[in-house]
């Protein structure tokens, strides 16, 4: 598998996001915390699994789905920290959420850099833009 680093980063960001999601769900007890956690986690998990499979199969559109998933998780992490500012929790939950969010955001950034590098290499290897440029130059 050529995209091993991207798949590993995908798993790492999923683990950190799940950790923060778990702390947020059980920290702010709105209704049943397990139900809230599973509802939030299911959709993200589906997108992560699809992105991982697409990268493993070296699919061309994996980069777009991967970046979409990272965008969603980044927005959720920023919203989690913002909610902590508005309604602080106990220090243990607060520290866990902030630390998990910072680590996940750092891995998200690394993931974005790797995805752009993958996409650039994919385009060069498959001569995606070269054929289009050659066609323009003929006319």
PDB file of C-alpha atoms in Angstrom:
ATOM      1  CA  UNK A   1       0.000   0.000   0.000  1.00  0.00           C
ATOM      2  CA  UNK A   2       1.573   3.270  -1.171  1.00  0.00           C
ATOM      3  CA  UNK A   3      -0.555   5.535   1.016  1.00  0.00           C
ATOM      4  CA  UNK A   4       0.409   3.982   4.329  1.00  0.00           C
ATOM      5  CA  UNK A   5       1.270   7.291   5.997  1.00  0.00           C
ATOM      6  CA  UNK A   6      -2.065   8.856   5.019  1.00  0.00           C
ATOM      7  CA  UNK A   7      -4.054   5.857   6.232  1.00  0.00           C
ATOM      8  CA  UNK A   8      -2.178   5.860   9.560  1.00  0.00           C
ATOM      9  CA  UNK A   9      -2.785   9.602   9.981  1.00  0.00           C
ATOM     10  CA  UNK A  10      -6.449   8.970   9.210  1.00  0.00           C
ATOM     11  CA  UNK A  11      -6.641   6.415  12.022  1.00  0.00           C
ATOM     12  CA  UNK A  12      -4.793   8.699  14.451  1.00  0.00           C
ATOM     13  CA  UNK A  13      -7.069  11.664  13.769  1.00  0.00           C
ATOM     14  CA  UNK A  14     -10.103   9.389  14.127  1.00  0.00           C
ATOM     15  CA  UNK A  15      -8.861   8.197  17.527  1.00  0.00           C
ATOM     16  CA  UNK A  16      -8.236  11.723  18.813  1.00  0.00           C
ATOM     17  CA  UNK A  17     -11.581  12.930  17.476  1.00  0.00           C
ATOM     18  CA  UNK A  18     -13.340   9.988  19.127  1.00  0.00           C
ATOM     19  CA  UNK A  19     -11.598  10.792  22.420  1.00  0.00           C
ATOM     20  CA  UNK A  20     -12.713  14.431  22.316  1.00  0.00           C
ATOM     21  CA  UNK A  21     -16.218  13.435  21.210  1.00  0.00           C
ATOM     22  CA  UNK A  22     -16.465  10.972  24.093  1.00  0.00           C
ATOM     23  CA  UNK A  23     -15.370  13.568  26.647  1.00  0.00           C
ATOM     24  CA  UNK A  24     -17.755  16.167  25.231  1.00  0.00           C
ATOM     25  CA  UNK A  25     -20.695  13.742  25.199  1.00  0.00           C
ATOM     26  CA  UNK A  26     -20.183  12.614  28.776  1.00  0.00           C
ATOM     27  CA  UNK A  27     -19.040  16.005  30.083  1.00  0.00           C
ATOM     28  CA  UNK A  28     -22.159  17.882  29.006  1.00  0.00           C
ATOM     29  CA  UNK A  29     -24.882  15.473  30.041  1.00  0.00           C
ATOM     30  CA  UNK A  30     -27.718  16.445  27.727  1.00  0.00           C
ATOM     31  CA  UNK A  31     -30.006  13.458  27.761  1.00  0.00           C
ATOM     32  CA  UNK A  32     -28.367  10.079  27.258  1.00  0.00           C
ATOM     33  CA  UNK A  33     -24.610  10.689  26.765  1.00  0.00           C
ATOM     34  CA  UNK A  34     -24.015   7.351  25.054  1.00  0.00           C
ATOM     35  CA  UNK A  35     -26.751   8.053  22.513  1.00  0.00           C
ATOM     36  CA  UNK A  36     -25.328  11.517  21.812  1.00  0.00           C
ATOM     37  CA  UNK A  37     -21.826  10.059  21.416  1.00  0.00           C
ATOM     38  CA  UNK A  38     -22.951   7.313  19.029  1.00  0.00           C
ATOM     39  CA  UNK A  39     -25.010   9.702  16.911  1.00  0.00           C
ATOM     40  CA  UNK A  40     -22.050  12.038  16.484  1.00  0.00           C
ATOM     41  CA  UNK A  41     -19.527   9.283  15.984  1.00  0.00           C
ATOM     42  CA  UNK A  42     -21.446   7.194  13.457  1.00  0.00           C
ATOM     43  CA  UNK A  43     -21.451   9.723  10.637  1.00  0.00           C
ATOM     44  CA  UNK A  44     -17.801  10.662  11.107  1.00  0.00           C
ATOM     45  CA  UNK A  45     -16.819   6.991  11.335  1.00  0.00           C
ATOM     46  CA  UNK A  46     -18.574   6.211   8.044  1.00  0.00           C
ATOM     47  CA  UNK A  47     -16.746   9.026   6.260  1.00  0.00           C
ATOM     48  CA  UNK A  48     -13.407   8.038   7.787  1.00  0.00           C
ATOM     49  CA  UNK A  49     -13.822   4.394   6.755  1.00  0.00           C
ATOM     50  CA  UNK A  50     -14.779   5.348   3.198  1.00  0.00           C
ATOM     51  CA  UNK A  51     -11.778   7.701   2.968  1.00  0.00           C
ATOM     52  CA  UNK A  52      -9.414   5.033   4.337  1.00  0.00           C
ATOM     53  CA  UNK A  53     -10.678   2.426   1.879  1.00  0.00           C
ATOM     54  CA  UNK A  54     -10.407   4.871  -1.009  1.00  0.00           C
ATOM     55  CA  UNK A  55      -6.806   5.739  -0.081  1.00  0.00           C
ATOM     56  CA  UNK A  56      -5.976   2.065   0.323  1.00  0.00           C
ATOM     57  CA  UNK A  57      -7.320   1.415  -3.180  1.00  0.00           C
ATOM     58  CA  UNK A  58      -5.391   4.420  -4.531  1.00  0.00           C
ATOM     59  CA  UNK A  59      -8.583   6.088  -5.699  1.00  0.00           C
ATOM     60  CA  UNK A  60      -8.218   9.466  -7.358  1.00  0.00           C
ATOM     61  CA  UNK A  61     -11.065  11.103  -5.417  1.00  0.00           C
ATOM     62  CA  UNK A  62      -9.844   9.961  -1.998  1.00  0.00           C
ATOM     63  CA  UNK A  63      -8.127  13.303  -1.449  1.00  0.00           C
ATOM     64  CA  UNK A  64     -11.377  15.240  -1.730  1.00  0.00           C
ATOM     65  CA  UNK A  65     -13.257  13.025   0.691  1.00  0.00           C
ATOM     66  CA  UNK A  66     -10.287  12.978   3.061  1.00  0.00           C
ATOM     67  CA  UNK A  67     -10.079  16.764   3.101  1.00  0.00           C
ATOM     68  CA  UNK A  68     -13.845  17.000   3.622  1.00  0.00           C
ATOM     69  CA  UNK A  69     -13.623  14.682   6.644  1.00  0.00           C
ATOM     70  CA  UNK A  70     -10.720  16.666   8.075  1.00  0.00           C
ATOM     71  CA  UNK A  71     -12.662  19.899   7.566  1.00  0.00           C
ATOM     72  CA  UNK A  72     -15.667  18.484   9.447  1.00  0.00           C
ATOM     73  CA  UNK A  73     -13.555  17.236  12.345  1.00  0.00           C
ATOM     74  CA  UNK A  74     -11.621  20.507  12.539  1.00  0.00           C
ATOM     75  CA  UNK A  75     -14.826  22.524  12.755  1.00  0.00           C
ATOM     76  CA  UNK A  76     -16.153  20.165  15.447  1.00  0.00           C
ATOM     77  CA  UNK A  77     -12.939  20.442  17.465  1.00  0.00           C
ATOM     78  CA  UNK A  78     -12.981  24.225  17.299  1.00  0.00           C
ATOM     79  CA  UNK A  79     -16.654  24.177  18.337  1.00  0.00           C
ATOM     80  CA  UNK A  80     -15.772  21.916  21.281  1.00  0.00           C
ATOM     81  CA  UNK A  81     -13.115  24.329  22.533  1.00  0.00           C
ATOM     82  CA  UNK A  82     -15.473  27.272  21.993  1.00  0.00           C
ATOM     83  CA  UNK A  83     -18.185  25.510  23.995  1.00  0.00           C
ATOM     84  CA  UNK A  84     -15.653  24.960  26.786  1.00  0.00           C
ATOM     85  CA  UNK A  85     -15.000  28.688  26.869  1.00  0.00           C
ATOM     86  CA  UNK A  86     -18.729  29.411  27.211  1.00  0.00           C
ATOM     87  CA  UNK A  87     -19.547  26.608  29.684  1.00  0.00           C
ATOM     88  CA  UNK A  88     -16.449  25.355  31.480  1.00  0.00           C
ATOM     89  CA  UNK A  89     -16.352  21.784  32.766  1.00  0.00           C
ATOM     90  CA  UNK A  90     -14.341  20.216  35.544  1.00  0.00           C
ATOM     91  CA  UNK A  91     -10.599  20.574  35.150  1.00  0.00           C
ATOM     92  CA  UNK A  92     -10.101  16.918  34.137  1.00  0.00           C
ATOM     93  CA  UNK A  93     -12.615  17.105  31.279  1.00  0.00           C
ATOM     94  CA  UNK A  94     -11.338  20.541  30.311  1.00  0.00           C
ATOM     95  CA  UNK A  95      -7.716  19.386  30.132  1.00  0.00           C
ATOM     96  CA  UNK A  96      -8.632  16.238  28.213  1.00  0.00           C
ATOM     97  CA  UNK A  97     -10.733  18.062  25.649  1.00  0.00           C
ATOM     98  CA  UNK A  98      -8.223  20.856  25.098  1.00  0.00           C
ATOM     99  CA  UNK A  99      -5.251  18.478  24.880  1.00  0.00           C
ATOM    100  CA  UNK A 100      -7.126  16.062  22.600  1.00  0.00           C
ATOM    101  CA  UNK A 101      -8.295  18.927  20.384  1.00  0.00           C
ATOM    102  CA  UNK A 102      -4.813  20.412  20.059  1.00  0.00           C
ATOM    103  CA  UNK A 103      -3.269  17.038  19.228  1.00  0.00           C
ATOM    104  CA  UNK A 104      -6.016  16.226  16.742  1.00  0.00           C
ATOM    105  CA  UNK A 105      -5.661  19.621  15.062  1.00  0.00           C
ATOM    106  CA  UNK A 106      -1.903  19.076  14.768  1.00  0.00           C
ATOM    107  CA  UNK A 107      -2.461  15.671  13.157  1.00  0.00           C
ATOM    108  CA  UNK A 108      -5.154  17.183  10.918  1.00  0.00           C
ATOM    109  CA  UNK A 109      -2.612  19.725   9.684  1.00  0.00           C
ATOM    110  CA  UNK A 110      -0.037  16.998   9.025  1.00  0.00           C
ATOM    111  CA  UNK A 111      -2.740  14.978   7.248  1.00  0.00           C
ATOM    112  CA  UNK A 112      -3.605  17.907   4.958  1.00  0.00           C
ATOM    113  CA  UNK A 113       0.061  18.325   4.012  1.00  0.00           C
ATOM    114  CA  UNK A 114       0.377  14.603   3.231  1.00  0.00           C
ATOM    115  CA  UNK A 115      -2.824  14.614   1.168  1.00  0.00           C
ATOM    116  CA  UNK A 116      -1.597  17.542  -0.932  1.00  0.00           C
ATOM    117  CA  UNK A 117       1.721  15.781  -1.439  1.00  0.00           C
ATOM    118  CA  UNK A 118      -0.137  12.589  -2.424  1.00  0.00           C
ATOM    119  CA  UNK A 119      -2.345  14.477  -4.870  1.00  0.00           C
ATOM    120  CA  UNK A 120       0.638  16.208  -6.469  1.00  0.00           C
ATOM    121  CA  UNK A 121       2.479  12.908  -6.874  1.00  0.00           C
ATOM    122  CA  UNK A 122      -0.666  11.265  -8.245  1.00  0.00           C
ATOM    123  CA  UNK A 123      -1.088  13.971 -10.878  1.00  0.00           C
ATOM    124  CA  UNK A 124       2.569  13.788 -11.928  1.00  0.00           C
ATOM    125  CA  UNK A 125       2.619  10.005 -12.048  1.00  0.00           C
ATOM    126  CA  UNK A 126      -0.539   9.756 -14.130  1.00  0.00           C
ATOM    127  CA  UNK A 127       0.177  12.813 -16.313  1.00  0.00           C
ATOM    128  CA  UNK A 128      -3.258  14.212 -15.606  1.00  0.00           C
ATOM    129  CA  UNK A 129      -2.504  17.833 -16.506  1.00  0.00           C
ATOM    130  CA  UNK A 130       0.119  17.083 -19.145  1.00  0.00           C
ATOM    131  CA  UNK A 131      -2.414  15.638 -21.592  1.00  0.00           C
ATOM    132  CA  UNK A 132      -4.716  18.639 -21.138  1.00  0.00           C
ATOM    133  CA  UNK A 133      -1.842  21.111 -21.625  1.00  0.00           C
ATOM    134  CA  UNK A 134      -0.633  19.282 -24.738  1.00  0.00           C
ATOM    135  CA  UNK A 135      -4.142  19.448 -26.150  1.00  0.00           C
ATOM    136  CA  UNK A 136      -4.305  23.217 -25.547  1.00  0.00           C
ATOM    137  CA  UNK A 137      -0.900  23.791 -27.140  1.00  0.00           C
ATOM    138  CA  UNK A 138      -1.971  21.995 -30.337  1.00  0.00           C
ATOM    139  CA  UNK A 139      -4.863  24.376 -30.882  1.00  0.00           C
TER     140      UNK A 139
END
